[in-house]
């Protein structure tokens, strides 16, 4: 089962999006930083009409759709890699997921506090990415120090050190580890490290209802950034989707 972690700065709509995706979830969504401390977890079945057809062909007694586990992780702040805010706990929770859904605030609302005082998607993305890169860099450097002596007489340690030495310069330059091309063997060697910036990312541009159809200038900023790092972008209105969850299926269709 795929585990996807929902991350972002405080008050960008992470828990609201979680409530929308996990239909019956009731994660606390409040207008103050760190209202999520322990991660909320929900499992969602992936709808696929082909599954019913296949079940009929094979006379299956039971149908088990693919599932995705969503984890609503506490908001990150600058300095998290040094333990600021809920940094250490936040980073530990991210290490346990397979993919990252990075929620970026692309809407104005004077009633919802922004931790930086203004809307700035690229700035917000940079805050998150820098902390993840610093955490990975620290982990890699500690690992290199540990195995450097072993690498003189141990081929496995030598191979691992070679991969780490490929990753370190990129992280030093503020780039994600996933931007470094590794072959299958190299990727397997460092898999156990659970590097944060090796995980695939989808940026969720959280907009107001009015911008849901066409997006806005902030969404375009997110798209440009995502293209540079070969990531994907989806436009969502988390509040709108969360409100739809409260309706019956018939009411949702009418809406």
PDB file of N, CA and C in Angstrom, residues 2 6 8 10-11 14 22-23 40 76 80 121 124 175 177 204 217 223 241:
ATOM      1  N   UNK A   2       0.569   2.167  -0.891  1.00  0.00           N
ATOM      2  CA  UNK A   2       1.316   3.415  -0.984  1.00  0.00           C
ATOM      3  C   UNK A   2       0.982   4.323   0.189  1.00  0.00           C
ATOM      4  N   UNK A   6       1.148  14.298   3.550  1.00  0.00           N
ATOM      5  CA  UNK A   6       0.709  15.652   3.195  1.00  0.00           C
ATOM      6  C   UNK A   6       1.504  16.638   4.047  1.00  0.00           C
ATOM      7  N   UNK A   8       3.650  20.732   4.355  1.00  0.00           N
ATOM      8  CA  UNK A   8       3.593  22.143   3.992  1.00  0.00           C
ATOM      9  C   UNK A   8       3.801  23.000   5.222  1.00  0.00           C
ATOM     10  N   UNK A  10       2.663  25.668   8.201  1.00  0.00           N
ATOM     11  CA  UNK A  10       1.422  25.742   8.967  1.00  0.00           C
ATOM     12  C   UNK A  10       0.376  26.606   8.258  1.00  0.00           C
ATOM     13  N   UNK A  11      -0.880  26.239   8.394  1.00  0.00           N
ATOM     14  CA  UNK A  11      -2.017  27.039   7.895  1.00  0.00           C
ATOM     15  C   UNK A  11      -2.079  27.192   6.374  1.00  0.00           C
ATOM     16  N   UNK A  14      -3.333  21.826   4.877  1.00  0.00           N
ATOM     17  CA  UNK A  14      -2.979  20.400   4.885  1.00  0.00           C
ATOM     18  C   UNK A  14      -4.088  19.549   5.486  1.00  0.00           C
ATOM     19  N   UNK A  22      -9.764  12.018   2.584  1.00  0.00           N
ATOM     20  CA  UNK A  22     -10.194  10.884   3.394  1.00  0.00           C
ATOM     21  C   UNK A  22     -11.603  11.224   3.886  1.00  0.00           C
ATOM     22  N   UNK A  23     -12.596  10.823   3.142  1.00  0.00           N
ATOM     23  CA  UNK A  23     -13.962  11.327   3.266  1.00  0.00           C
ATOM     24  C   UNK A  23     -14.497  11.389   4.684  1.00  0.00           C
ATOM     25  N   UNK A  40      -2.344  12.684  11.474  1.00  0.00           N
ATOM     26  CA  UNK A  40      -3.611  12.017  11.201  1.00  0.00           C
ATOM     27  C   UNK A  40      -3.387  11.036  10.055  1.00  0.00           C
ATOM     28  N   UNK A  76       5.634  22.503   8.966  1.00  0.00           N
ATOM     29  CA  UNK A  76       7.068  22.736   9.090  1.00  0.00           C
ATOM     30  C   UNK A  76       7.363  24.231   9.156  1.00  0.00           C
ATOM     31  N   UNK A  80      13.583  23.699  10.965  1.00  0.00           N
ATOM     32  CA  UNK A  80      13.104  22.373  11.379  1.00  0.00           C
ATOM     33  C   UNK A  80      14.223  21.344  11.412  1.00  0.00           C
ATOM     34  N   UNK A 121       4.189  31.603  -2.669  1.00  0.00           N
ATOM     35  CA  UNK A 121       4.365  30.165  -2.896  1.00  0.00           C
ATOM     36  C   UNK A 121       5.817  29.722  -3.067  1.00  0.00           C
ATOM     37  N   UNK A 124       7.585  29.858   0.202  1.00  0.00           N
ATOM     38  CA  UNK A 124       7.111  28.779   1.076  1.00  0.00           C
ATOM     39  C   UNK A 124       7.701  27.435   0.663  1.00  0.00           C
ATOM     40  N   UNK A 175      20.076  21.405  -4.009  1.00  0.00           N
ATOM     41  CA  UNK A 175      19.261  20.611  -4.924  1.00  0.00           C
ATOM     42  C   UNK A 175      18.780  19.346  -4.214  1.00  0.00           C
ATOM     43  N   UNK A 177      17.971  15.384  -3.663  1.00  0.00           N
ATOM     44  CA  UNK A 177      18.707  14.166  -3.999  1.00  0.00           C
ATOM     45  C   UNK A 177      18.111  13.474  -5.216  1.00  0.00           C
ATOM     46  N   UNK A 204       0.438  20.445  -4.419  1.00  0.00           N
ATOM     47  CA  UNK A 204      -0.999  20.714  -4.421  1.00  0.00           C
ATOM     48  C   UNK A 204      -1.188  22.212  -4.211  1.00  0.00           C
ATOM     49  N   UNK A 217      -1.985  33.549 -10.761  1.00  0.00           N
ATOM     50  CA  UNK A 217      -0.555  33.796 -10.975  1.00  0.00           C
ATOM     51  C   UNK A 217       0.301  32.983 -10.014  1.00  0.00           C
ATOM     52  N   UNK A 223       3.815  25.947 -10.841  1.00  0.00           N
ATOM     53  CA  UNK A 223       4.017  25.101 -12.019  1.00  0.00           C
ATOM     54  C   UNK A 223       5.424  25.266 -12.589  1.00  0.00           C
ATOM     55  N   UNK A 241     -13.562  21.244  -1.256  1.00  0.00           N
ATOM     56  CA  UNK A 241     -13.665  19.790  -1.280  1.00  0.00           C
ATOM     57  C   UNK A 241     -14.082  19.246   0.083  1.00  0.00           C
TER      58      UNK A 241
END
